[in-house]
PDB file of C-alpha atoms in Angstrom:
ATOM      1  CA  UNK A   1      -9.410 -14.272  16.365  1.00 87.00           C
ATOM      2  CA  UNK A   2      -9.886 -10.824  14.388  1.00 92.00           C
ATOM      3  CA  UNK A   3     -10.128 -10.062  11.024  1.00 95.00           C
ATOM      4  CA  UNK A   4      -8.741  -6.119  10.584  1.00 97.00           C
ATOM      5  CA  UNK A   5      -9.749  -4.291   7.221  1.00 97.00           C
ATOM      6  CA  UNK A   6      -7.414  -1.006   6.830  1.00 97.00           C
ATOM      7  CA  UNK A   7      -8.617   1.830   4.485  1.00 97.00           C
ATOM      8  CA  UNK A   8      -8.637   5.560   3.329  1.00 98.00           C
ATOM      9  CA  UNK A   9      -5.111   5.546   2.058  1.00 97.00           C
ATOM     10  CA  UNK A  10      -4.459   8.055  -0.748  1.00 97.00           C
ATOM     11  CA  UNK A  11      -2.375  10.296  -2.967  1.00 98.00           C
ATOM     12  CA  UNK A  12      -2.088  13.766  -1.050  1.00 98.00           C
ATOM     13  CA  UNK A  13      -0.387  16.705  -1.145  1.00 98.00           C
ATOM     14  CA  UNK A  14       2.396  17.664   1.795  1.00 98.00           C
ATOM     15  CA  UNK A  15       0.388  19.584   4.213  1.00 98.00           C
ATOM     16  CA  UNK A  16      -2.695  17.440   3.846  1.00 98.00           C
ATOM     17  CA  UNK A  17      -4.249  15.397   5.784  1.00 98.00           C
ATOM     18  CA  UNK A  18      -5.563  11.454   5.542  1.00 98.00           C
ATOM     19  CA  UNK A  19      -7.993   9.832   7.535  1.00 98.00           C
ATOM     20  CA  UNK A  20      -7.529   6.207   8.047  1.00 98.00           C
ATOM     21  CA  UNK A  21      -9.896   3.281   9.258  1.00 98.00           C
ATOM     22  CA  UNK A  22      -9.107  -0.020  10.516  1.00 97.00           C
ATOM     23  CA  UNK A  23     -12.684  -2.455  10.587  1.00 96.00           C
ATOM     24  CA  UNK A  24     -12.177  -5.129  12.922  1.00 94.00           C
ATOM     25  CA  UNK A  25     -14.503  -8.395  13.073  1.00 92.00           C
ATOM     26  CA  UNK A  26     -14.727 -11.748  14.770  1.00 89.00           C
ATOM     27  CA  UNK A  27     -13.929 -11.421  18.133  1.00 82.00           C
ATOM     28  CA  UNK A  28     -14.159  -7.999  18.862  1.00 76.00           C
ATOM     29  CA  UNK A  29     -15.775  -8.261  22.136  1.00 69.00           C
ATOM     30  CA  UNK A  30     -12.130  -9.683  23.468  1.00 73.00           C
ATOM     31  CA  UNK A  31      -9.449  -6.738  24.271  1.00 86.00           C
ATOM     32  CA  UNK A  32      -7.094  -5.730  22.375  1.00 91.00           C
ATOM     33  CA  UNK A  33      -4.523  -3.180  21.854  1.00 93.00           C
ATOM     34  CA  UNK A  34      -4.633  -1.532  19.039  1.00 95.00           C
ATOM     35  CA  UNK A  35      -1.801  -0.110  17.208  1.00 97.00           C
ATOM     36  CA  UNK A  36      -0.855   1.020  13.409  1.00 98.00           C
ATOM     37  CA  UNK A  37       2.537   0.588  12.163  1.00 98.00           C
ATOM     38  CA  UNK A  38       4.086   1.548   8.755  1.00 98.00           C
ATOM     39  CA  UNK A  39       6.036   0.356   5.850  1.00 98.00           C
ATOM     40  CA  UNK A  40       7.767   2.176   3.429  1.00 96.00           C
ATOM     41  CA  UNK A  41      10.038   0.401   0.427  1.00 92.00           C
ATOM     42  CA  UNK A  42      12.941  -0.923   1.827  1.00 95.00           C
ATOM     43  CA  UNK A  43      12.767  -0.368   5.385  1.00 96.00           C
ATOM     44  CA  UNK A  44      11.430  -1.763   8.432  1.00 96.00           C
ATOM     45  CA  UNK A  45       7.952  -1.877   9.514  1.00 96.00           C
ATOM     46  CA  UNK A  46       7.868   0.925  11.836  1.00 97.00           C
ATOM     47  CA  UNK A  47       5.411   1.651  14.611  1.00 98.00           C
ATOM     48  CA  UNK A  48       3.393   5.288  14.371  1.00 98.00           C
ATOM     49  CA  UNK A  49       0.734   4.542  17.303  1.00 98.00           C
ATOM     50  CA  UNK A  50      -0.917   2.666  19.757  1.00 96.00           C
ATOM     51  CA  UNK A  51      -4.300   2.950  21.755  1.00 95.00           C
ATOM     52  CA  UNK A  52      -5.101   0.877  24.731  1.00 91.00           C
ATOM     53  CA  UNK A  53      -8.306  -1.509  24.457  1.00 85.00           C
ATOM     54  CA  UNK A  54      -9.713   1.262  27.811  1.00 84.00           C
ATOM     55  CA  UNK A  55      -8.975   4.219  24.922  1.00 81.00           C
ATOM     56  CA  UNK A  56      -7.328   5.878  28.494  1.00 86.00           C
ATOM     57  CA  UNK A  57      -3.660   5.416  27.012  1.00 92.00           C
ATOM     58  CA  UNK A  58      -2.010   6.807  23.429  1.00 96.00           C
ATOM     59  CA  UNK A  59       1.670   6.672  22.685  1.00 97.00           C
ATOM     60  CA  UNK A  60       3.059   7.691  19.252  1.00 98.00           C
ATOM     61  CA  UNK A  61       6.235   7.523  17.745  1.00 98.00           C
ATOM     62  CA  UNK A  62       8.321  11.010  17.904  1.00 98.00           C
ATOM     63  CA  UNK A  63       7.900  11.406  13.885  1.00 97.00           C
ATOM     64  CA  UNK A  64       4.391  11.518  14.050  1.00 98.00           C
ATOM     65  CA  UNK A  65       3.826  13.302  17.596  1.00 98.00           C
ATOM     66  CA  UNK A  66       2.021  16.173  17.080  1.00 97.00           C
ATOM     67  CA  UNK A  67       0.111  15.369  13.302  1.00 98.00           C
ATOM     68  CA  UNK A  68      -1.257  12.178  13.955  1.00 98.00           C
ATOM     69  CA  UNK A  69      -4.247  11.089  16.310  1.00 98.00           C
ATOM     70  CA  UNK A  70      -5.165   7.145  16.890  1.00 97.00           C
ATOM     71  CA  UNK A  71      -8.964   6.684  17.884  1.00 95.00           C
ATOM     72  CA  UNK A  72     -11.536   4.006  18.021  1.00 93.00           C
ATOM     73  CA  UNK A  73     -15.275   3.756  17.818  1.00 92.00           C
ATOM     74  CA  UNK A  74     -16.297   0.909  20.093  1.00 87.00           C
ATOM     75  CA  UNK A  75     -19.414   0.811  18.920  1.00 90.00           C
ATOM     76  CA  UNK A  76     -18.435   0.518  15.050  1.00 91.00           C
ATOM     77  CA  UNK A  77     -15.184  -1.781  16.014  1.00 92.00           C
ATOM     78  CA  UNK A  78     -13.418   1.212  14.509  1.00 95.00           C
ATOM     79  CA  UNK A  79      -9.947   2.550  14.669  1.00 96.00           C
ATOM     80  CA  UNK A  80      -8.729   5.548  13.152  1.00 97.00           C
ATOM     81  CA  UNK A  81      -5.427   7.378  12.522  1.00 98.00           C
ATOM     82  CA  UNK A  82      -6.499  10.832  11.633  1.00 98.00           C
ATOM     83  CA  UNK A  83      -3.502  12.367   9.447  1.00 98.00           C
ATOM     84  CA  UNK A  84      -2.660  16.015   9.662  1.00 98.00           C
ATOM     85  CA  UNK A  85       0.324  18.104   8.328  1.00 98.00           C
ATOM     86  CA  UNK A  86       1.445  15.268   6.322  1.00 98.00           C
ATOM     87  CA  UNK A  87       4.985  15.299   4.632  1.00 98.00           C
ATOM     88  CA  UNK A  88       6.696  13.229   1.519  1.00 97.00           C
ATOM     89  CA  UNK A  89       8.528  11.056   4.353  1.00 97.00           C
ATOM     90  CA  UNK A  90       5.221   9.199   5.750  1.00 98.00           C
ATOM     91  CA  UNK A  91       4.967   7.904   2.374  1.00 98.00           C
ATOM     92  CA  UNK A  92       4.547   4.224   3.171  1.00 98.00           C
ATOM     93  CA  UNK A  93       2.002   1.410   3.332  1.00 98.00           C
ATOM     94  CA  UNK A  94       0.163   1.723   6.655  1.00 98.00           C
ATOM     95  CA  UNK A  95      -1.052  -1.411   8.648  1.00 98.00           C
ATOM     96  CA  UNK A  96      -3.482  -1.786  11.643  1.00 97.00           C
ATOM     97  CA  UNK A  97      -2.615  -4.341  14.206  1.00 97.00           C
ATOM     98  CA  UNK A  98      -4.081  -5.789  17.330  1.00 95.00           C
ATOM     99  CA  UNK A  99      -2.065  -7.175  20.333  1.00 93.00           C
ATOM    100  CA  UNK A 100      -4.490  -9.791  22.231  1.00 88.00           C
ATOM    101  CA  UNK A 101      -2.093  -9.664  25.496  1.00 84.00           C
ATOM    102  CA  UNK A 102      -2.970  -5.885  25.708  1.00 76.00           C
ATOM    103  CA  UNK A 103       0.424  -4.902  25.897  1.00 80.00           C
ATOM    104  CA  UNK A 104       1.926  -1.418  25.439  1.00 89.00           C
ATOM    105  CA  UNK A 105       4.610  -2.237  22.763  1.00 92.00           C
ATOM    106  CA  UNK A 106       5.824  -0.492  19.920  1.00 95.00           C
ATOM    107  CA  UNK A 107       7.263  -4.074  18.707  1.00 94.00           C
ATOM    108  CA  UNK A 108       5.906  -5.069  15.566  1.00 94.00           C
ATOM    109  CA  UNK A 109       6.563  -8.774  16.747  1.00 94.00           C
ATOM    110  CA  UNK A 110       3.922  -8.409  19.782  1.00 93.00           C
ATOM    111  CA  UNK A 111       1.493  -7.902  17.663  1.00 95.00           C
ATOM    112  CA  UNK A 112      -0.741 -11.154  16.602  1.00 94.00           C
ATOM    113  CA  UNK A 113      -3.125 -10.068  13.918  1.00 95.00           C
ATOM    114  CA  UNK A 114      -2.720  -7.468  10.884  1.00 97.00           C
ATOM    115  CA  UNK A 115      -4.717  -5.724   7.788  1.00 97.00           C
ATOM    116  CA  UNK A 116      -3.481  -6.121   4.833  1.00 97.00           C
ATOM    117  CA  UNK A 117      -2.182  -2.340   4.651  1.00 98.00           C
ATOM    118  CA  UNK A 118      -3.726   0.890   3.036  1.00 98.00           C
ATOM    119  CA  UNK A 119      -1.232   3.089   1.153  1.00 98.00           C
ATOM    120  CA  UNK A 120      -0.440   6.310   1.915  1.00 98.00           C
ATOM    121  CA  UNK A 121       1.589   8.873  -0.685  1.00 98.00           C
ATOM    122  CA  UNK A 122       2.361  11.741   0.243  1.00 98.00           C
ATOM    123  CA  UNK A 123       3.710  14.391  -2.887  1.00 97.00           C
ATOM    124  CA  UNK A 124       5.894  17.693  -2.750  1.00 92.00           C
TER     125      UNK A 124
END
């Protein structure tokens, strides 16, 4: 199993820019994909990115193309969403996943373990 630790959510202005971190223990030495997905009140969770456990493959949803950038330092068990050019619609709670089969979903169901989500507010 892995234990995933989300933070650097904030209050920003639009146009600004977030950086967030995802801390992963226990088994870290397995592979895993790692993705980060987002909640905002009353709505779905939503998937923003997702980095293969090889770092060779990104994919990011079309709302975030562009401003966002998913990362990992292996040798911290890191992941990071680096946040530019943000607007009042990516308001939501943000959570880091990891998918154990290594798939190359945007499913939030094929995902087995979560944070417990940073927020992220994003004012006019």
């Amino acid at each position: 199993q892995v234990q995933l630790v989300e933070s650097g959510g904030g209050l920003v202005q639009a146009g600004g820019s977030l950086r967030l971190s995802c801390a992963a223990s226990g088994q870290t030495s397995s592979r895993y994909t790692m993705a980060w997905f987002r909640q905002a009140p009353g709505k779905e969770r939503e998937f923003v990115a997702f980095l293969t456990w090889s770092g060779r493959t990104t994919y990011y949803a079309d709302s975030v193309k562009g401003r966002f950038t998913i990362s990992r330092d292996d040798a911290k068990n890191v992941v990071f969403l680096q946040m530019i050019r943000l607007k009042p619609e990516d308001t939501a709670v943000y959570y880091c996943a990891a998918d154990a089969d290594i798939g190359l979903s945007t499913d939030y169901v094929r995902y087995d373990y979560w944070g417990q989500g940073t927020q992220v507010t994003v004012s006019l």
